[in-house]
Amino acid sequence: MDTFHNIGTSTDWIVMVIYFMVIMLFGSYFGRYTRNTADFFFGGRRFAWWLIAMSIVATGVGSHSFVKYSAKGFEHGFSSSMTYMNDWFFVPFFLFGWLPIIVYTKVRSIPEYFEKRFSPSARFLATILLMLYMIGYIGIGFLTLGKAILPMMPEALTVLGTSVDITLMRAIIVIAIITGIYITFGGQTAVIFTDLLQGFILLFAGLLLFVLGIDYIGDFGIFWKLLPVEWKLPLAHYNQPSSFNFVGIFWQDGVAGSIGFLFMNQGLIMRFMATRSVNEGRKAAAVNILFMLPISAIVVGNAGWIGKAIAVADPSVVSPNTSPDQIFVVVASIVAMPGVFGFIMAALTAALMSTVDTLINATAAIFINDVYRPTKKFLQRKQKEKPVDDKKELFAARIASIVITATGVLAVLAFKNFPTVYEAHGFFHSTLTPPLVVAIFLGVFWKKFTPAAVMATFIGGVALMMMGARYPGILIAPFDHGIVMNPDHPYSYIRALYNMLMCFGVGVLITFTTQIQKNVVAGLKRVRNHKQIGYGIVGLNVILFVMVALNTGSFSFLMSAAIFIVLTVPVVVTYFGHYDEVYHTVGLTSWTMETARERFKGSKVNDREGDIVELHWRIADGEGDIVRLSENDMQRMKANPGDLLYLCDKRKWLGGLKSIHAVFGEPHANDGTIYITDEQQKSGMFMAGRILTAEKEM
Amino acid sequence: MLTSQHTWIPYLYLYGVGGLFFLLGMIIIRKSGSIDLRRKSHRMWNRVLIFGFFWFMVIHAILIYAALNW
């Protein structure tokens, strides 16, 4: 396979450096809007849908990157676009299930939802699984960045008279340092605005590459005719080859990946939580998936398609043996002139950095919310309740960002031996998403799903998944749809189906046998030394889980151990835990959305549709979130005291940057004027003389 | 030689199995009351959701047809 170094000219490097400086200055400017941890992580829940939809482009395109889709485009053609156009099946669940739940329950992280819905131990396990998922994702991001930049680098550099080889890992470490510095000092608002800019640039750069490529080949007709028919099909062959087939990718990406990306990618969820309302979040998601993703599929894959067409026309220009992960850079360097190539590469690498930035920021949010705060609370449990020191938390968040960046670099080691980034990502999704995906899904949409079932899904499901990974020929083969097993990377994609079925099966089985578990526990409690027996079962489960993880024993013994774990974990959870079904489900599942909305508001929801009014603002004394409008204005808005409103600078192009959420107070008589407090003015960054728009939320 | 395993079987699988997931989602959000069709904005969202399914279905069908015939 042909690999490349030293692609590009000094002009390209100058363009790249200037691009990065501009992007970092742009981000730093908006970093000043970060006042506390809420701003650092969530951007203050104030942005318009279009701003978030565009900023998600950079995150989504970056993560499903130019490198891996160009590689598959080169190897297999238009079917590289499959993963961008199979997300809609789960959108109803997301828009009317998970999205409103996370907003209305005011959770700051996915594990926090698990504590509300189930128990603190469910939150603990969810935190571990989610951190693994996020750090793995960061590792994939760094790997892609390294592979993108490596072809442009020389094979070695001379530093202080010593020749230093430029390896993939060394390149990644330098990239990680730059990325870490940026996110540590920027925060979510900076990332959102940087991504907004990069979203536009990225689409432009990708489409520019396509136009330049077509121009290089001649015209679109020639391009179309050069491609073999199977390269023009939008879906891959049903089950061949094992490295890229439709059915495996459907289960790995269309199901596990889509649900994982929408439901458990904390980075993406934080973007939706940064929108000013649930409805704006829905608009951002729908526009992104319906229109942005199909465009992005062309943007990220076209270099591979162009590369294939050139390889067919003249193999001396693009060799058919070119390393697939380098095809993007190779094609870009051929079709674009110096400087333009630098711009395209800058857009690519900056977009990848956006993805990694978002993930680091999101993982830091999980750390603060689900590790730092609970640990601090535990350590201070005997002291008097202290107010939260936001400066300390912000400092901890920044330190966490640095540590997570370093851990993400280490995670690259787990993926760097896969033939392509695409396969590494597919294996990663298939392996890490199923337990959490199934737990979130059943938790949100099935009231009967219990803490015993969720714990069994996490522990027993993972045990069965590990068995599948050890014995794919026995356990995954029955689900392989005719895909031939590659012994080096067995069932990289279709293992997602096995893993999800195991987790789903465990969750459903344990939920349906809840009464049996209660009977067993009642019987156990009648035994004199029931506590010792309870602890004994816990100890046995730990030993068996470790044995399954380390593969110490025969297949039949380990399989029996995994089944034992599945059956006894729920008994232990039922024995030690307390679960009030009403308390843990009302307002926390899609079946009780109205209650969730009422809890969010704090009173009965007012859904009468009123006008949006324009107002002058004045400072007045007041309490908390209360603002005061005239009686006539409130009537136009069909609002009552106690209702929630969104107050925003009238200039729509700001996308909600200068805005606040507030509560209607008692009316006054001065039409066209709103009285806000000094603190609200500072929080919303409202400028003197600027008109505000007020909209009743609920 | 292209077989149906390369052309229409993946398409039927995608919108058959995927369609079942989609249908299940639509049923659950309706039954749970999460989407309330008495509300004007929710009626709009209901239409958007159904449109989205057919939007991708039509795009994929056109692309397969184009690859085979154009």
PDB file of C-alpha atoms in Angstrom, chain A residues 78 207 210-227 231-232 298 302 305-306 309, chain B residues 63 66-67 70:
ATOM      1  CA  PHE A  78     -21.144   6.379  -2.903  1.00  0.00           C
ATOM      2  CA  LEU A 207     -17.970  21.290  -1.884  1.00  0.00           C
ATOM      3  CA  PHE A 210     -15.818  18.363  -5.266  1.00  0.00           C
ATOM      4  CA  VAL A 211     -16.084  21.176  -7.838  1.00  0.00           C
ATOM      5  CA  LEU A 212     -12.288  21.291  -8.291  1.00  0.00           C
ATOM      6  CA  GLY A 213     -12.221  17.491  -8.609  1.00  0.00           C
ATOM      7  CA  ILE A 214     -14.945  17.432 -11.276  1.00  0.00           C
ATOM      8  CA  ASP A 215     -13.158  20.249 -13.094  1.00  0.00           C
ATOM      9  CA  TYR A 216      -9.894  18.262 -12.958  1.00  0.00           C
ATOM     10  CA  ILE A 217     -11.602  15.206 -14.447  1.00  0.00           C
ATOM     11  CA  GLY A 218     -13.423  17.196 -17.111  1.00  0.00           C
ATOM     12  CA  ASP A 219     -17.101  17.381 -16.258  1.00  0.00           C
ATOM     13  CA  PHE A 220     -19.721  15.520 -14.216  1.00  0.00           C
ATOM     14  CA  GLY A 221     -20.663  13.253 -17.152  1.00  0.00           C
ATOM     15  CA  ILE A 222     -17.083  12.001 -17.471  1.00  0.00           C
ATOM     16  CA  PHE A 223     -16.852  11.524 -13.701  1.00  0.00           C
ATOM     17  CA  TRP A 224     -20.111   9.549 -13.681  1.00  0.00           C
ATOM     18  CA  LYS A 225     -19.009   7.341 -16.580  1.00  0.00           C
ATOM     19  CA  LEU A 226     -15.582   6.659 -15.082  1.00  0.00           C
ATOM     20  CA  LEU A 227     -17.031   5.190 -11.904  1.00  0.00           C
ATOM     21  CA  TRP A 231     -19.247   2.556  -6.926  1.00  0.00           C
ATOM     22  CA  LYS A 232     -22.398   4.556  -7.773  1.00  0.00           C
ATOM     23  CA  ILE A 298     -21.019  14.574  -0.214  1.00  0.00           C
ATOM     24  CA  ASN A 302     -16.262  13.127  -2.476  1.00  0.00           C
ATOM     25  CA  TRP A 305     -15.047   9.237  -5.292  1.00  0.00           C
ATOM     26  CA  ILE A 306     -12.884  11.703  -7.232  1.00  0.00           C
ATOM     27  CA  ALA A 309     -12.415   8.234 -10.928  1.00  0.00           C
TER      28      ALA A 309
ATOM     29  CA  LEU B  63     -29.748   6.989  -6.327  1.00  0.00           C
ATOM     30  CA  ALA B  66     -29.566   6.305 -11.299  1.00  0.00           C
ATOM     31  CA  ALA B  67     -26.619   3.994 -10.620  1.00  0.00           C
ATOM     32  CA  TRP B  70     -27.957   6.347 -16.045  1.00  0.00           C
TER      33      TRP B  70
END
